[in-house]
Amino acid sequence: MTSPADRPPPDRLREVADAAHRAFSLLPAQPDDVAPPTAGRTAARRLRADPDTVERDLVRLVLTIVELLRQLMERQALHRVDEGDLTEEQEERLGLTLMLLNDRMTELCDRYGLTLEDLNLDLGPLGTLLPPP
């Protein structure tokens, strides 16, 4: 059980709640609320359940989630460095860890014939999952 001192301040909770509200307001309530694709836009790519490609597709999905988390961790790390929350040793260790993770992601993509761009899933009207490089 957490003590009141361990909980985020009410302003932070309100900020998170507002961000979640904005994000969910972008989601259509019903399938009919989604406009059909425009002439220049293709439908969102989907994973195929083809037995010949299921392993690659599953790896693609997992790597997409890992890449999203890697980018979020990288942003958080940069924020902490900018705020001065880390010692010089922690900054070095964090930088090295993020570089190794990026290298490992590249190796895994190469092994399965993927690029980092392949991991950027199209979410239809919401745009792409990952921000542009």
Coordinates of C-alpha atoms in Angstrom, one line a residue:
M1 CA 0.0 0.0 0.0
T2 CA 1.3 3.4 -0.8
S3 CA 1.4 6.3 1.6
P4 CA 0.0 9.7 0.7
A5 CA 3.6 11.0 0.4
D6 CA 4.3 8.4 -2.4
R7 CA 1.3 9.5 -4.6
P8 CA 1.8 12.1 -7.4
P9 CA 0.6 15.6 -6.6
P10 CA -3.1 16.3 -7.6
D11 CA -1.9 18.7 -10.4
R12 CA 0.1 15.9 -12.0
L13 CA -2.9 13.5 -11.8
R14 CA -5.2 16.1 -13.4
E15 CA -2.6 16.6 -16.2
V16 CA -2.5 12.9 -16.9
A17 CA -6.3 12.6 -16.8
D18 CA -6.6 15.5 -19.2
A19 CA -4.1 13.9 -21.6
A20 CA -5.9 10.6 -21.4
H21 CA -9.2 12.4 -22.1
R22 CA -7.8 14.2 -25.2
A23 CA -6.3 10.9 -26.5
F24 CA -9.6 9.0 -26.0
S25 CA -11.6 11.8 -27.6
L26 CA -9.7 11.1 -30.8
L27 CA -11.0 7.5 -30.9
P28 CA -14.2 7.0 -32.8
A29 CA -17.2 5.9 -30.8
Q30 CA -18.5 3.6 -33.6
P31 CA -17.1 2.2 -36.8
D32 CA -19.4 4.5 -38.8
D33 CA -17.6 7.6 -37.3
V34 CA -14.5 6.8 -39.3
A35 CA -14.2 8.4 -42.6
P36 CA -13.2 6.2 -45.5
P37 CA -9.6 6.5 -46.8
T38 CA -9.0 9.4 -49.1
A39 CA -7.8 8.9 -52.7
G40 CA -4.0 9.2 -51.8
R41 CA -4.1 7.3 -48.6
T42 CA -4.0 3.5 -48.4
A43 CA -5.7 1.4 -45.8
A44 CA -3.7 0.7 -42.6
R45 CA -1.2 -2.2 -43.0
R46 CA -2.3 -5.3 -41.0
L47 CA -0.4 -8.3 -39.8
R48 CA -1.2 -11.4 -41.9
A49 CA -1.9 -14.7 -40.3
D50 CA -0.2 -16.5 -43.1
P51 CA 1.7 -19.6 -41.6
D52 CA 4.7 -18.7 -43.7
T53 CA 5.1 -15.2 -42.3
V54 CA 3.5 -15.5 -38.8
E55 CA 6.9 -15.6 -37.1
R56 CA 8.1 -12.4 -38.9
D57 CA 4.8 -10.6 -38.3
L58 CA 4.9 -11.5 -34.6
V59 CA 8.5 -10.3 -34.3
R60 CA 7.5 -7.1 -36.1
L61 CA 4.7 -6.5 -33.6
V62 CA 7.0 -7.2 -30.6
L63 CA 9.8 -5.0 -32.0
T64 CA 7.3 -2.2 -32.6
I65 CA 6.3 -2.3 -28.9
V66 CA 9.9 -2.4 -27.8
E67 CA 10.8 0.5 -30.2
L68 CA 8.0 2.6 -28.8
L69 CA 9.1 1.9 -25.2
R70 CA 12.8 2.6 -26.2
Q71 CA 11.8 6.0 -27.7
L72 CA 9.7 6.8 -24.6
M73 CA 12.7 5.9 -22.3
E74 CA 15.0 8.0 -24.4
R75 CA 12.8 11.0 -24.1
Q76 CA 12.4 10.5 -20.4
A77 CA 16.2 10.2 -20.0
L78 CA 16.8 13.4 -22.0
H79 CA 14.3 15.2 -19.8
R80 CA 16.0 13.9 -16.6
V81 CA 19.4 15.0 -18.0
D82 CA 18.0 18.5 -18.8
E83 CA 16.5 18.7 -15.3
G84 CA 19.9 17.8 -13.7
D85 CA 18.3 14.8 -11.9
L86 CA 21.2 12.4 -12.7
T87 CA 24.8 12.2 -11.7
E88 CA 27.4 12.1 -14.4
E89 CA 27.9 8.4 -13.9
Q90 CA 24.2 7.8 -14.3
E91 CA 24.1 9.8 -17.4
E92 CA 26.9 7.8 -18.9
R93 CA 25.4 4.5 -18.0
L94 CA 22.0 5.6 -19.3
G95 CA 23.5 6.8 -22.6
L96 CA 25.4 3.6 -23.1
T97 CA 22.3 1.5 -22.3
L98 CA 20.2 3.4 -24.8
M99 CA 22.9 3.1 -27.5
L100 CA 23.2 -0.7 -26.9
L101 CA 19.4 -1.1 -27.0
N102 CA 19.3 0.9 -30.3
D103 CA 22.1 -1.4 -31.7
R104 CA 20.3 -4.5 -30.6
M105 CA 17.0 -3.3 -32.2
T106 CA 18.9 -2.7 -35.5
E107 CA 20.4 -6.3 -35.3
L108 CA 17.0 -7.8 -34.7
C109 CA 15.4 -5.9 -37.5
D110 CA 18.2 -7.0 -39.8
R111 CA 17.8 -10.7 -38.7
Y112 CA 14.1 -10.6 -39.7
G113 CA 14.4 -8.4 -42.8
L114 CA 12.8 -5.4 -41.2
T115 CA 13.7 -1.7 -41.0
L116 CA 12.9 0.7 -38.2
E117 CA 10.4 2.3 -40.6
D118 CA 8.5 -1.1 -40.9
L119 CA 7.9 -0.8 -37.2
N120 CA 6.0 2.5 -37.5
L121 CA 2.5 1.1 -37.7
D122 CA -0.2 3.1 -39.5
L123 CA -3.1 3.7 -37.0
G124 CA -5.5 5.0 -39.6
P125 CA -7.1 8.3 -38.7
L126 CA -4.7 8.7 -35.7
G127 CA -1.6 8.7 -38.0
T128 CA 1.5 6.6 -37.3
L129 CA 2.4 5.1 -34.0
L130 CA 6.0 6.4 -33.8
P131 CA 7.0 10.1 -34.4
P132 CA 9.0 10.9 -37.4
P133 CA 12.8 10.5 -36.9

